[in-house]
Short mmCIF file of C-alpha atoms in Angstrom, two decimals:
data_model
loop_
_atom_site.label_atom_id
_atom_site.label_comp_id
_atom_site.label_asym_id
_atom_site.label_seq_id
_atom_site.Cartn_x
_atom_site.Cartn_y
_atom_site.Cartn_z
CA UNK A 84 58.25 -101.47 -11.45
CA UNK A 85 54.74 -100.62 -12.87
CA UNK A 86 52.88 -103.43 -14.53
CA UNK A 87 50.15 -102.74 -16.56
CA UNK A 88 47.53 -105.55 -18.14
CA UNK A 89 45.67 -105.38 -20.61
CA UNK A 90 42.38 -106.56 -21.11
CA UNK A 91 42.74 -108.03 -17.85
CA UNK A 92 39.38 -109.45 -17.53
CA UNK A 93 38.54 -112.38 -14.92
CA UNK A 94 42.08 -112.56 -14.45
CA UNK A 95 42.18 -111.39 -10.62
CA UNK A 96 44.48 -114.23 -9.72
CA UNK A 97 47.29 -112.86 -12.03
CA UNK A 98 47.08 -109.62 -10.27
CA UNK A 99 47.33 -111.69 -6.67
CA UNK A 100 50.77 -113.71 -8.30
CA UNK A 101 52.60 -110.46 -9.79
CA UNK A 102 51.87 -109.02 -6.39
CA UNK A 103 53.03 -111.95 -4.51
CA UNK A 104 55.97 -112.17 -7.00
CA UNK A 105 56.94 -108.24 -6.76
CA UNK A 106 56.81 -108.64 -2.62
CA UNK A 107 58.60 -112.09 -2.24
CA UNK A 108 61.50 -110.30 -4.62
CA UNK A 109 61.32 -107.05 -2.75
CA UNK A 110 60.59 -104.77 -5.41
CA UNK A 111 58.58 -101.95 -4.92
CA UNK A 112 55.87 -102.36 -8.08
CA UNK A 113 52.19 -101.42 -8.87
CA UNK A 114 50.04 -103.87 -10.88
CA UNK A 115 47.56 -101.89 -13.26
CA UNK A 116 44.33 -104.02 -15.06
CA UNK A 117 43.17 -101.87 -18.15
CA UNK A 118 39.75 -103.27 -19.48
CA UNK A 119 36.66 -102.33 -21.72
CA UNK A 120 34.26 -102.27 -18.94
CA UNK A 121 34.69 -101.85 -15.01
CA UNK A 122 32.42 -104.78 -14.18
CA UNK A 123 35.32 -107.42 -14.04
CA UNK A 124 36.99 -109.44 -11.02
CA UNK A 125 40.48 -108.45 -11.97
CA UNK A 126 39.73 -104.54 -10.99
CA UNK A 127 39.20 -105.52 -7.43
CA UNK A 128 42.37 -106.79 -6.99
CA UNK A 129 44.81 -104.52 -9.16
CA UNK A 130 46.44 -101.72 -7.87
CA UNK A 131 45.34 -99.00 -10.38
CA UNK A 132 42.21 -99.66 -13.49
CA UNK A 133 41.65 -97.92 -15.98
CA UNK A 134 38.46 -98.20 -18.11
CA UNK A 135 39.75 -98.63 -21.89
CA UNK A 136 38.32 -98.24 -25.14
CA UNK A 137 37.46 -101.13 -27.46
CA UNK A 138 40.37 -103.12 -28.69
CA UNK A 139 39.30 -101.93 -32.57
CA UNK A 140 38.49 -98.54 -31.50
CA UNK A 141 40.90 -96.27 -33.46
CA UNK A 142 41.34 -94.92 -29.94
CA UNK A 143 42.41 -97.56 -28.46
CA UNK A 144 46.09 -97.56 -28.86
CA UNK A 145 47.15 -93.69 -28.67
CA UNK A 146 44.92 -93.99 -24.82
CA UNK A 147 47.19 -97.00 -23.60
CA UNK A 148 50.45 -94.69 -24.86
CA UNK A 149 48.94 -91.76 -23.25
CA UNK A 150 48.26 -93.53 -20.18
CA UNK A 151 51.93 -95.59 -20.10
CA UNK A 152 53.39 -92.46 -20.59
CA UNK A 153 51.38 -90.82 -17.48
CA UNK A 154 51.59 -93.44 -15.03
CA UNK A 155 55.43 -94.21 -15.75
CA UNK A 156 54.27 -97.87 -16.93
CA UNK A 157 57.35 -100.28 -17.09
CA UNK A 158 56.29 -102.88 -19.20
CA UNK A 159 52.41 -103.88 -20.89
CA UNK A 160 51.22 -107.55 -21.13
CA UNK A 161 48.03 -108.57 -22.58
CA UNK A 162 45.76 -111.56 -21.52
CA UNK A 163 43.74 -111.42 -24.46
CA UNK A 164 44.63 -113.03 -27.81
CA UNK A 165 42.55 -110.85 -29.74
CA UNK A 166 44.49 -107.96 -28.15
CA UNK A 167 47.82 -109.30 -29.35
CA UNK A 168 47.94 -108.14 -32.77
CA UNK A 169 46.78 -104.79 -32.22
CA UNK A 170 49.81 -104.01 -29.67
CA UNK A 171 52.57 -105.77 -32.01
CA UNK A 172 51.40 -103.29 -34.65
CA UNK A 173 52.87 -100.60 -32.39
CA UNK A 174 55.66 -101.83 -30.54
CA UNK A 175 57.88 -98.64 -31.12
CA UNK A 176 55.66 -96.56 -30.14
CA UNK A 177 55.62 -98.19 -26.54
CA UNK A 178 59.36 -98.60 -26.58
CA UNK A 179 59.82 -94.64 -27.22
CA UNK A 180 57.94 -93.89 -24.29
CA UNK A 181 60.38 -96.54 -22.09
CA UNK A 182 57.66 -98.88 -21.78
CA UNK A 183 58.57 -102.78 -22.90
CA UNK A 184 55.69 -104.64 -24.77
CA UNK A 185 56.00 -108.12 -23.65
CA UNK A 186 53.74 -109.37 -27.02
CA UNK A 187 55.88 -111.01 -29.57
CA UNK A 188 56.54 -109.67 -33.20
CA UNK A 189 53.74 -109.43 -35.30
CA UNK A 190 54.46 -111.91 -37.53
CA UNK A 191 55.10 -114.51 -34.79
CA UNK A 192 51.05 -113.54 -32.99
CA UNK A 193 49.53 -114.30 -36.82
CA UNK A 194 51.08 -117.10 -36.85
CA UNK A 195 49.65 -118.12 -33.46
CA UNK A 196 46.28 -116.98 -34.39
CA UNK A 197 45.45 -118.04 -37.70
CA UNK A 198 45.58 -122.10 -37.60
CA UNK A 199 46.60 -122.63 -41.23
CA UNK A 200 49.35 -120.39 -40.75
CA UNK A 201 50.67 -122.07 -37.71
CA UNK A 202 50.04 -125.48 -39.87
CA UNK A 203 52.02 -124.16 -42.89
CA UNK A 204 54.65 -122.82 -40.46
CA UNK A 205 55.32 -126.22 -38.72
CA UNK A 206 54.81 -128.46 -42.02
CA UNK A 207 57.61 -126.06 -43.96
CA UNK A 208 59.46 -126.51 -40.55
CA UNK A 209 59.57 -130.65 -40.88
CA UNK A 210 57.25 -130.60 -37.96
CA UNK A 211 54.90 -133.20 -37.49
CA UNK A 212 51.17 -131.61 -37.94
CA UNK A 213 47.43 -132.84 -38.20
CA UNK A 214 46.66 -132.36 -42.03
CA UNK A 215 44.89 -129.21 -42.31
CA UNK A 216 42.21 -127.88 -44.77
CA UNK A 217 40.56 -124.57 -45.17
CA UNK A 218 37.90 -125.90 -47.38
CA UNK A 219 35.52 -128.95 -47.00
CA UNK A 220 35.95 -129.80 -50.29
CA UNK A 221 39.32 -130.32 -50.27
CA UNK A 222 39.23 -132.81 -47.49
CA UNK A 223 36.65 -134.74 -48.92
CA UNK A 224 38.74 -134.81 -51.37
CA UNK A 225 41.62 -136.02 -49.04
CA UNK A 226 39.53 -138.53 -47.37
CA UNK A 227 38.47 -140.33 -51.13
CA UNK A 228 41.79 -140.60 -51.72
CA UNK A 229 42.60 -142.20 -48.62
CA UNK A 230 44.80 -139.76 -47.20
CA UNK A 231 42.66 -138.43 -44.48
CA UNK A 232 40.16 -140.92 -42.47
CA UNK A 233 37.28 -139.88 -40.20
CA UNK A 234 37.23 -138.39 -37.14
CA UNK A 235 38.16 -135.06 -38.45
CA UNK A 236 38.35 -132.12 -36.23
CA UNK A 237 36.83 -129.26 -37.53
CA UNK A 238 37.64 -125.46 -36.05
CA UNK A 239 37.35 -122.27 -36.32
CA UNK A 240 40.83 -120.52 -38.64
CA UNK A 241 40.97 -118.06 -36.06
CA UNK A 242 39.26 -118.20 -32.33
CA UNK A 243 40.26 -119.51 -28.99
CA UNK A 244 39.54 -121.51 -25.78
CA UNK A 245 38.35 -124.78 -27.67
CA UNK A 246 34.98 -123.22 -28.71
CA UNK A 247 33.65 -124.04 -31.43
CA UNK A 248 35.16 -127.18 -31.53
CA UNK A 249 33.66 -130.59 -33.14
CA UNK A 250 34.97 -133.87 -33.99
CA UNK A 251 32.77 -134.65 -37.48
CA UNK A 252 32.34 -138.73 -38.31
CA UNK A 253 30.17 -137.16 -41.50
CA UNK A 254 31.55 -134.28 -42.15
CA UNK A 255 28.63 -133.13 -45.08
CA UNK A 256 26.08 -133.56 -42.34
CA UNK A 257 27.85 -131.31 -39.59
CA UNK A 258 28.98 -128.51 -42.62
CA UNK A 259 25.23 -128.45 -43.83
CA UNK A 260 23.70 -127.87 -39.98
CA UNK A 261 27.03 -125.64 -39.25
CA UNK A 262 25.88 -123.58 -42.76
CA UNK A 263 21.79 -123.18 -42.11
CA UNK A 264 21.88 -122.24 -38.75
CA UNK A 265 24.99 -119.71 -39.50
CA UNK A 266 21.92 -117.91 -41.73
CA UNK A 267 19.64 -118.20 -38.90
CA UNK A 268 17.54 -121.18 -39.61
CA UNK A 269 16.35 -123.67 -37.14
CA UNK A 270 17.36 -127.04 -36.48
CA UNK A 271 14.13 -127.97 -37.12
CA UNK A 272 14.40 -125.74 -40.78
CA UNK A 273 17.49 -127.61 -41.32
CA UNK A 274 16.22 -131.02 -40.71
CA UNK A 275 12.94 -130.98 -42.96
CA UNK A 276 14.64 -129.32 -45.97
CA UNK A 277 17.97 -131.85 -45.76
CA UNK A 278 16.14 -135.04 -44.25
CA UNK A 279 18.90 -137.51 -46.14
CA UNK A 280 21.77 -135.71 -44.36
CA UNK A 281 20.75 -136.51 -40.78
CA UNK A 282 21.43 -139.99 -39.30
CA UNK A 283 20.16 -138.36 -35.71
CA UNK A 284 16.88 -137.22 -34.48
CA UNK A 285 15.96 -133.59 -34.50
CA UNK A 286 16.06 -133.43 -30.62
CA UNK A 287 19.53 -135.38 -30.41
CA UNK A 288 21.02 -132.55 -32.78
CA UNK A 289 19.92 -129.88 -30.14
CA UNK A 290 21.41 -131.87 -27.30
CA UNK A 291 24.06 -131.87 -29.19
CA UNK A 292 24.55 -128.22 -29.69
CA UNK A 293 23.71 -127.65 -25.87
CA UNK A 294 26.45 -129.93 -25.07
CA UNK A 295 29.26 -127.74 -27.12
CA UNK A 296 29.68 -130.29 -29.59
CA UNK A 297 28.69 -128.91 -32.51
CA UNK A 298 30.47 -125.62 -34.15
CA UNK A 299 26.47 -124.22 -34.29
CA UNK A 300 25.74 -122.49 -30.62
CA UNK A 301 22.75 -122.21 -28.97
CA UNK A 302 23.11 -117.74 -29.78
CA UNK A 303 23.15 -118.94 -33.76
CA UNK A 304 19.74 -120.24 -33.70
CA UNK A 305 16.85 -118.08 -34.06
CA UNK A 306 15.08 -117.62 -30.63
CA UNK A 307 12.78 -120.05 -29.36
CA UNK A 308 9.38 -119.11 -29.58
CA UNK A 309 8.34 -118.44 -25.83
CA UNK A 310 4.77 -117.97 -25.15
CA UNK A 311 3.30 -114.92 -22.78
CA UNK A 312 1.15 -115.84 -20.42
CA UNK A 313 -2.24 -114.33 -21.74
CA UNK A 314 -3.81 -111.39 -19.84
CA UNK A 315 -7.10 -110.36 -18.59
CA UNK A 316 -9.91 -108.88 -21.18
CA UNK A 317 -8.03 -105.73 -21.20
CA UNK A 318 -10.31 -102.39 -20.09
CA UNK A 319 -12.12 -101.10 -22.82
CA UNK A 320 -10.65 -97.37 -23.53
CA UNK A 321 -11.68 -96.05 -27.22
CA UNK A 322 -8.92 -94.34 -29.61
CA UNK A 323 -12.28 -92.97 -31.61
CA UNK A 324 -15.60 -93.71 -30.48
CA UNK A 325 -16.72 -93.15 -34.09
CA UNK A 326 -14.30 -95.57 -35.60
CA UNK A 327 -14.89 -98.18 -33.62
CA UNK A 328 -18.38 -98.51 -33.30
CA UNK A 329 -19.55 -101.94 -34.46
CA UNK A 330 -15.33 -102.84 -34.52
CA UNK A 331 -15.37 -104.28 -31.19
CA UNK A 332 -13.58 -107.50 -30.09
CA UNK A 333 -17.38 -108.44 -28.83
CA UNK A 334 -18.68 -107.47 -32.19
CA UNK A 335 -15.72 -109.23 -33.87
CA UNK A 336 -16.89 -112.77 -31.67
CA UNK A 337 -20.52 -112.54 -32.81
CA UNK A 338 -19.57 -111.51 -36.48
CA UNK A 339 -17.87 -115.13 -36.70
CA UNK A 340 -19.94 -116.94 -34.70
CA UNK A 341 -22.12 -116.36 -37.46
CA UNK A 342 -19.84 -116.44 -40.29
CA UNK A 343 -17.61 -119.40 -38.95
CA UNK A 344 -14.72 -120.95 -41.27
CA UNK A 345 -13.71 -117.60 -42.77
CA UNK A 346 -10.29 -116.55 -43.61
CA UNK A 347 -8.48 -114.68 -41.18
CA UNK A 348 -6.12 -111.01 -41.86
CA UNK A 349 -4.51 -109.85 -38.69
CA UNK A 350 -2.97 -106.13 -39.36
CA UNK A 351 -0.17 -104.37 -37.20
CA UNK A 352 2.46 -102.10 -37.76
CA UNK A 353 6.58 -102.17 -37.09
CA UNK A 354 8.58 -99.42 -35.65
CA UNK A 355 11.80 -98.43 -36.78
CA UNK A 356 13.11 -95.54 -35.00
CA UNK A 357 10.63 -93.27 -33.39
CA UNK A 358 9.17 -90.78 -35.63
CA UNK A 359 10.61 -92.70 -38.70
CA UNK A 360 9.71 -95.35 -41.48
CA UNK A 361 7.48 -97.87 -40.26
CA UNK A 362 6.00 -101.40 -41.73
CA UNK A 363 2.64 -102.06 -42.25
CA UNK A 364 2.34 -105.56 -41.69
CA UNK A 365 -0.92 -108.03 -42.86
CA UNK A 366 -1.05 -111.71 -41.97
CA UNK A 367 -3.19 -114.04 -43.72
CA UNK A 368 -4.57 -117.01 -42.07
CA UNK A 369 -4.93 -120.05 -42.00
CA UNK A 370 -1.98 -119.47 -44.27
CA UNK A 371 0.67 -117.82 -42.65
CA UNK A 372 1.70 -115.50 -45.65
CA UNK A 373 3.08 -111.87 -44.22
CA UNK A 374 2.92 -108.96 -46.72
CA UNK A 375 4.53 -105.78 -45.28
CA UNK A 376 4.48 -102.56 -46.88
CA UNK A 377 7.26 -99.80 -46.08
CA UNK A 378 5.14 -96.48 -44.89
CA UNK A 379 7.08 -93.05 -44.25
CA UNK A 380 5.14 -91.99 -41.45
CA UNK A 381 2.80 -93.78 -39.33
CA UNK A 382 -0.58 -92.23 -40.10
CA UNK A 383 -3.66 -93.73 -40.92
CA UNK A 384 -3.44 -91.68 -44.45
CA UNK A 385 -0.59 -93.87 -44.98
CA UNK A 386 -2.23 -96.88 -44.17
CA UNK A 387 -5.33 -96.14 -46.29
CA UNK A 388 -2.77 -95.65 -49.49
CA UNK A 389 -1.54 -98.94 -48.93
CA UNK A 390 -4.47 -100.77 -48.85
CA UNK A 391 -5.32 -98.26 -52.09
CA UNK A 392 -2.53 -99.72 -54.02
CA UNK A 393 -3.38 -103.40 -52.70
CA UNK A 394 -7.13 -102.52 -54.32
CA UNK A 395 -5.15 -101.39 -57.42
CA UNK A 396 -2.74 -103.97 -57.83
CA UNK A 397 -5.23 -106.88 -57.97
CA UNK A 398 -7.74 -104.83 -59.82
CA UNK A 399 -4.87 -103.98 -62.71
CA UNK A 400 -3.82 -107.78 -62.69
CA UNK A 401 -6.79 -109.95 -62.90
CA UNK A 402 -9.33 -107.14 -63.96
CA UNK A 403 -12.00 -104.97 -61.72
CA UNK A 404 -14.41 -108.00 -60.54
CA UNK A 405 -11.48 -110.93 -60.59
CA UNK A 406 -9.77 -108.23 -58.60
CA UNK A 407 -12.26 -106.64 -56.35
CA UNK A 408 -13.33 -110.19 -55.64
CA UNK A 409 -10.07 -111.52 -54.00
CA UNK A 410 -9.80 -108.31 -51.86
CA UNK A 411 -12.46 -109.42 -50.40
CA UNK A 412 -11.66 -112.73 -49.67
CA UNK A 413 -8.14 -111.69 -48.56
CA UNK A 414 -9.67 -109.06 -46.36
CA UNK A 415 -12.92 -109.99 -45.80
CA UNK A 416 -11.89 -110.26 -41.66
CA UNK A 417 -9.58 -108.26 -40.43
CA UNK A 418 -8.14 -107.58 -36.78
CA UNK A 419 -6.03 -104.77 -35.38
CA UNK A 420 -4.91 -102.82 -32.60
CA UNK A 421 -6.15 -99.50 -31.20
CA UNK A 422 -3.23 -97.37 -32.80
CA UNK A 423 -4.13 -94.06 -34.23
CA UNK A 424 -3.21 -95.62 -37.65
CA UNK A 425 -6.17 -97.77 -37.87
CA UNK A 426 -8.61 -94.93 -37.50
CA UNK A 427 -10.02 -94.56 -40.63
CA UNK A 428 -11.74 -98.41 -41.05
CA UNK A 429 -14.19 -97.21 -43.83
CA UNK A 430 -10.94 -96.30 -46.18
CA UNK A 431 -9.89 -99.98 -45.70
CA UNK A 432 -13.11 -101.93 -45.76
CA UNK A 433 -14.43 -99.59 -48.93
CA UNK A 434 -13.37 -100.51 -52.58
CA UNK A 435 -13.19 -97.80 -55.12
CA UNK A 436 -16.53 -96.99 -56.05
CA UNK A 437 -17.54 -97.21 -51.95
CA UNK A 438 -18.99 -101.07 -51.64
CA UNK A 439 -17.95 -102.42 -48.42
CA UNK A 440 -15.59 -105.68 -49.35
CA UNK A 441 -14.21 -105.89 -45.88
CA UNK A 442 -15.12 -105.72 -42.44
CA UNK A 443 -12.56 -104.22 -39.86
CA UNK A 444 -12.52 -105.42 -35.92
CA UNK A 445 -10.04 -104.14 -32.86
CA UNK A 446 -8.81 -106.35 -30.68
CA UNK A 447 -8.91 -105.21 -26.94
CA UNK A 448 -6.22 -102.81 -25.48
CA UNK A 449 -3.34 -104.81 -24.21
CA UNK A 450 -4.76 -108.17 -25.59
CA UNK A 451 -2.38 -108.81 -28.20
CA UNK A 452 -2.70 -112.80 -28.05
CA UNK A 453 -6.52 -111.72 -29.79
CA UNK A 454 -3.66 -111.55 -32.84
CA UNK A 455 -1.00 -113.53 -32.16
CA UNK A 456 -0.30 -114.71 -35.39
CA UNK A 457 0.71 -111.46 -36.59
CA UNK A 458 2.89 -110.69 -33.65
CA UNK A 459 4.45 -113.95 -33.33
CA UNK A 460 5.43 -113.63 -37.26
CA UNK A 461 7.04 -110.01 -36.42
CA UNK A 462 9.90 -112.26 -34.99
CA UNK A 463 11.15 -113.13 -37.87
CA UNK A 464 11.18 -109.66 -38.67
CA UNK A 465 13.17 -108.90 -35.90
CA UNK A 466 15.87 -111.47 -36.30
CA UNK A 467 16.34 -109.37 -39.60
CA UNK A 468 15.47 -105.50 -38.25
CA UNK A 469 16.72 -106.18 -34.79
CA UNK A 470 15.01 -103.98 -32.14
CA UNK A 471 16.80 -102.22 -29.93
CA UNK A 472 18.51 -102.71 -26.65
CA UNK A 473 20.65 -101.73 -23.79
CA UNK A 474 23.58 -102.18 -26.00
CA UNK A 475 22.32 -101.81 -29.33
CA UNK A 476 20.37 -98.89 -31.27
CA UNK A 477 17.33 -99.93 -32.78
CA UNK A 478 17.50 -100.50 -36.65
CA UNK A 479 16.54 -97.25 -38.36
CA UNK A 480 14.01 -98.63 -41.57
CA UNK A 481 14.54 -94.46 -42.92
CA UNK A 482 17.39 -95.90 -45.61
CA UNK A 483 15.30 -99.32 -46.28
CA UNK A 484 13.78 -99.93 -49.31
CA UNK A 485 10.03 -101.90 -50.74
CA UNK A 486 12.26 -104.00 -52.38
CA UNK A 487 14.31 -104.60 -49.43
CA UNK A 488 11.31 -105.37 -47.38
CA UNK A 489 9.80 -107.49 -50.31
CA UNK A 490 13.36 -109.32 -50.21
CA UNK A 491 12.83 -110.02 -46.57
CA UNK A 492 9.41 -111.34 -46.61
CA UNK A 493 10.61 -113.31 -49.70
CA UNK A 494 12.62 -115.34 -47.31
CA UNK A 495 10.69 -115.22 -44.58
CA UNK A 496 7.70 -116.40 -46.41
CA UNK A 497 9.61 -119.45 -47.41
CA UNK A 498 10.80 -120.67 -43.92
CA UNK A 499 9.05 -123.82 -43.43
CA UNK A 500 6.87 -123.99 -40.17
CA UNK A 501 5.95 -126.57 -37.87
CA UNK A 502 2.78 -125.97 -37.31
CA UNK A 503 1.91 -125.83 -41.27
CA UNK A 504 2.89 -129.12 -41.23
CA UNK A 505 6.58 -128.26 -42.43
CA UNK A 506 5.27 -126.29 -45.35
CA UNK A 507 6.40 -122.77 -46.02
CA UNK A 508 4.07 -120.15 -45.85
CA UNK A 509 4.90 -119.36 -50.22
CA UNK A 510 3.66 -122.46 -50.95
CA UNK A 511 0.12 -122.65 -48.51
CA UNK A 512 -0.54 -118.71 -49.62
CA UNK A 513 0.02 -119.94 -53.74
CA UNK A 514 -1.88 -122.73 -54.13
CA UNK A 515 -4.74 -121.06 -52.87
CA UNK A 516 -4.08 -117.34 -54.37
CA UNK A 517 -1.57 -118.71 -57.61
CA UNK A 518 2.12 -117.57 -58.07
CA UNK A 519 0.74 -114.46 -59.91
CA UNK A 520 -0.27 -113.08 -56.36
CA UNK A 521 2.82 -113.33 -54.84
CA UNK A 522 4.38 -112.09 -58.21
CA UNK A 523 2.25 -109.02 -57.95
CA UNK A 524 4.16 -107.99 -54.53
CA UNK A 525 7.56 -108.86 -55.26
CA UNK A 526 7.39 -111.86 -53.27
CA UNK A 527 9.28 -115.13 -54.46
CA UNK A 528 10.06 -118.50 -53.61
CA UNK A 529 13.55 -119.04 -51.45
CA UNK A 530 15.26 -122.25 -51.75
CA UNK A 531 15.15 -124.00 -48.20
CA UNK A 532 18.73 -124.43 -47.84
CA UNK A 533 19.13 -120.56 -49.08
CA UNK A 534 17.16 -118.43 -46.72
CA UNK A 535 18.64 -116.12 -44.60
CA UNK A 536 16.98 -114.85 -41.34
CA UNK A 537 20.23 -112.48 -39.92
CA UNK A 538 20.48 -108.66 -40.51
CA UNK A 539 23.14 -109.53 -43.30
CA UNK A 540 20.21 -110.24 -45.11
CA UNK A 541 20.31 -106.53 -46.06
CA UNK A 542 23.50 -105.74 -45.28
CA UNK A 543 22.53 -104.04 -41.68
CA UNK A 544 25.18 -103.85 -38.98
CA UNK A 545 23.79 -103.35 -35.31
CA UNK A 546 25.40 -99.61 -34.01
CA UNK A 547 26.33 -99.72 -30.23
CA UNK A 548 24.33 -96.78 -28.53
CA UNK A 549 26.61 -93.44 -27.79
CA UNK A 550 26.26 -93.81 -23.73
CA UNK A 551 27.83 -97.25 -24.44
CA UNK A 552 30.70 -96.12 -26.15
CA UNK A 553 31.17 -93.10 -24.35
CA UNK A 554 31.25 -95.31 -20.86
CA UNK A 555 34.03 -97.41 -22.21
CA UNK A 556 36.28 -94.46 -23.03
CA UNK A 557 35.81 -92.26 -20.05
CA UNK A 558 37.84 -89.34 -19.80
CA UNK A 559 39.24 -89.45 -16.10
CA UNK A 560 40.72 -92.65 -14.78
CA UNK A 561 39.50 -94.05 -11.35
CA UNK A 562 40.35 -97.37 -9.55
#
């Protein structure tokens, strides 16, 4: 008898019982543990692994039949619920082979998985159930009528092990934090924009969620802001000589120290994909306001043109010295990095007819916290255009749009802030500058409640790298 589990998992002490089981009855057997990945306890104590695709991988199914069919494999159990329906799906094709799928029918695992299902299926059955709802309306509803009273247990339709699971005394309060943070707002977000609907502190809500009893998990909150610990001076090693001559961080100190209370514009760019779009991003302080412009290339032609069509936006709005005026109080200081794309400073600090209107300084290599405001904003960014990692590619900005990016500042740019005393950076940047300037970039107000911080802002799904996929459907099959 050959045994063969399927996403087997932690599982190793099933393998030790079948074993146990097969020896105690005498039968000669073999226990295989199929998985996605190799790095699991149950492979060190099966007989035979085999390293599986993913469970929706069109793949997946035709390299379990191939393998059953190779190894002589008696009969295929699962130990995953999420594994379940796939298998049912194809039970004839296992029993042609000779192999026995011991997964019920199909119709039998959805109504196992899906909870209203299993609710209808019991109620129609005369089988006493917990009243179940797949819409908060309709049991607050219920409960004004009388016929449901608080605590209500609230779950996921579809999901397993208990997670996820809450027992609500208000329900509206838990649905609105369960809703906020499920677009990637803070607690903290959710708090100041819905004060009335909290009857608990901001810090009891996160002890809640730490303690699993809220449907909101710690991995649907945007990450906490965690400070680097700051570095030396950095050595001093010039991109251009030429360039940054009187652009020094030490020329940048003394420039304020005698023009103190100035507003602030840190500059910095965002990578995409190497050698693709990239963003162009300028943060204005005290306020907090983050305009980003979508460049093809990142050249410092390209960022010279954008600060062109700043110059001829506000010029074309509110007229040449209305215009030429507020470029230079938007950009009357601004800091940068070294990057080859901030080499031409006189393009940037020049207006049209070549009077200087702002004055350009570069922070030291490898000092980034000389403009942290800029790179602590590009966060937010990220939560939208994730960055890459071992898993995932990094998000390609070669099929994004200005409007896209304008939509995405639009909502970051109305996430309130802490530290702006709760106030989103729209409304600081606009009482100071008028709704006309945000206008003039595409940038509007979000309602609180309504902004999204996830890639789903823009409809962006996260593609697993190649090596990744490629390692969980290798081509020989070792133990």
């Amino acid at each position: 008898m050959k045994i063969l589990f399927t996403s087997a998992g932690r599982r190793s002490y099933l393998m030790d019982w079948f074993k146990e089981a097969l020896k105690k009855e005498n039968i000669l057997g073999e226990i295989h543990a199929a998985n996605s990945t190799s790095l699991v306890p149950s492979f060190l104590e099966a007989d035979y692994t085999v390293v599986t695709p993913l469970i929706y991988d069109p793949d997946y199914v035709p390299f379990l039949l191939k393998y059953c069919e190779e190894h002589e494999i008696t009969a295929i159990l699962s130990l995953l619920d999420a594994d379940l329906p796939v298998l049912a799906k194809h039970r004839k094709d296992f029993t042609a082979i000779g192999t026995q799928l011991l997964v019920a029918n199909a119709d039998v695992v959805e109504a196992c998985n899906d909870k209203f299902v299993s609710y209808r299926f019991l109620s129609d059955n005369g089988i006493k159930t917990p009243k179940t709802f797949l819409h908060v309306e309709d049991a607050l509803a219920a409960i004004k009528q009388g016929t449901l009273t608080y605590p209500v247990i609230i779950k996921p339709r579809w999901g397993t092990g208990s997670i996820s699971v809450q027992i609500a005394v208000d329900d509206e309060e838990l649905q609105m934090l369960y809703r906020l943070t499920k677009n990637g707002q803070s607690v903290h977000a959710a708090v100041v924009n819905n004060p009335e609907l909290f009857t608990v502190s901001e810090k009891t809500l996160y002890r809640y969620i730490d303690g699993g009893l809220l449907s909101t998990k710690n991995g649907d909150l945007p990450r906490k802001c965690r400070l680097k610990p700051r570095k030396g001076k950095g050595e001093e090693h010039k991109v251009d000589k030429k360039c940054r001559i009187g652009r020094t961080w030490d020329d940048y100190q003394k420039f304020v120290a005698e023009n103190p209370g100035l507003p602030l514009t840190e500059m910095d760019t965002v990578e995409g994909t190497k050698g693709g779009k990239v963003l162009l991003t300028l943060m204005f302080m005290p306020y907090g306001f983050m305009l980003a412009f979508l460049l093809d290339e990142k050249t410092a032609a390209n960022v010279s043109a954008a600060f062109s069509t700043i110059r001829d936006k506000l010029v074309g709005k509110f007229g040449k010295d209305a215009g030429l005026a507020m470029m230079t109080e938007l950009f009357f200081i601004i800091v940068t990095d070294n990057g080859t794309e901030f080499t031409l400073p006189d393009e940037i600090e020049k207006d049209c007819e070549d009077n200087k209107v702002a004055n350009l300084f570069y922070a030291n290599p490898g000092a980034s916290y000389q403009k942290p405001h800029v790179e602590r904003n590009h966060e937010f960014i990220r939560l939208v255009l994730p960055k890459g990692s071992h898993y995932f590619l990094p998000t390609s900005f070669d099929s994004l749009t200005q409007d896209d990016v304008d939509l995405m500042m639009s909502h970051i740019n109305s996430y309130v802030r802490e530290a702006s005393g709760d106030k989103p950076p729209y409304d600081l940047m606009t009482r100071k500058f008028g709704v006309e300037f945000a206008d003039l970039f595409n940038v509007r107000r979000i309602p609180a409640n309504d902004v999204v911080l996830k890639p789903s802002l823009l409809g962006i799904e996260q593609k697993v790298r190649p090596e990744i996929i490629k390692a969980t459907n290798p081509k020989n099959n070792t133990k």
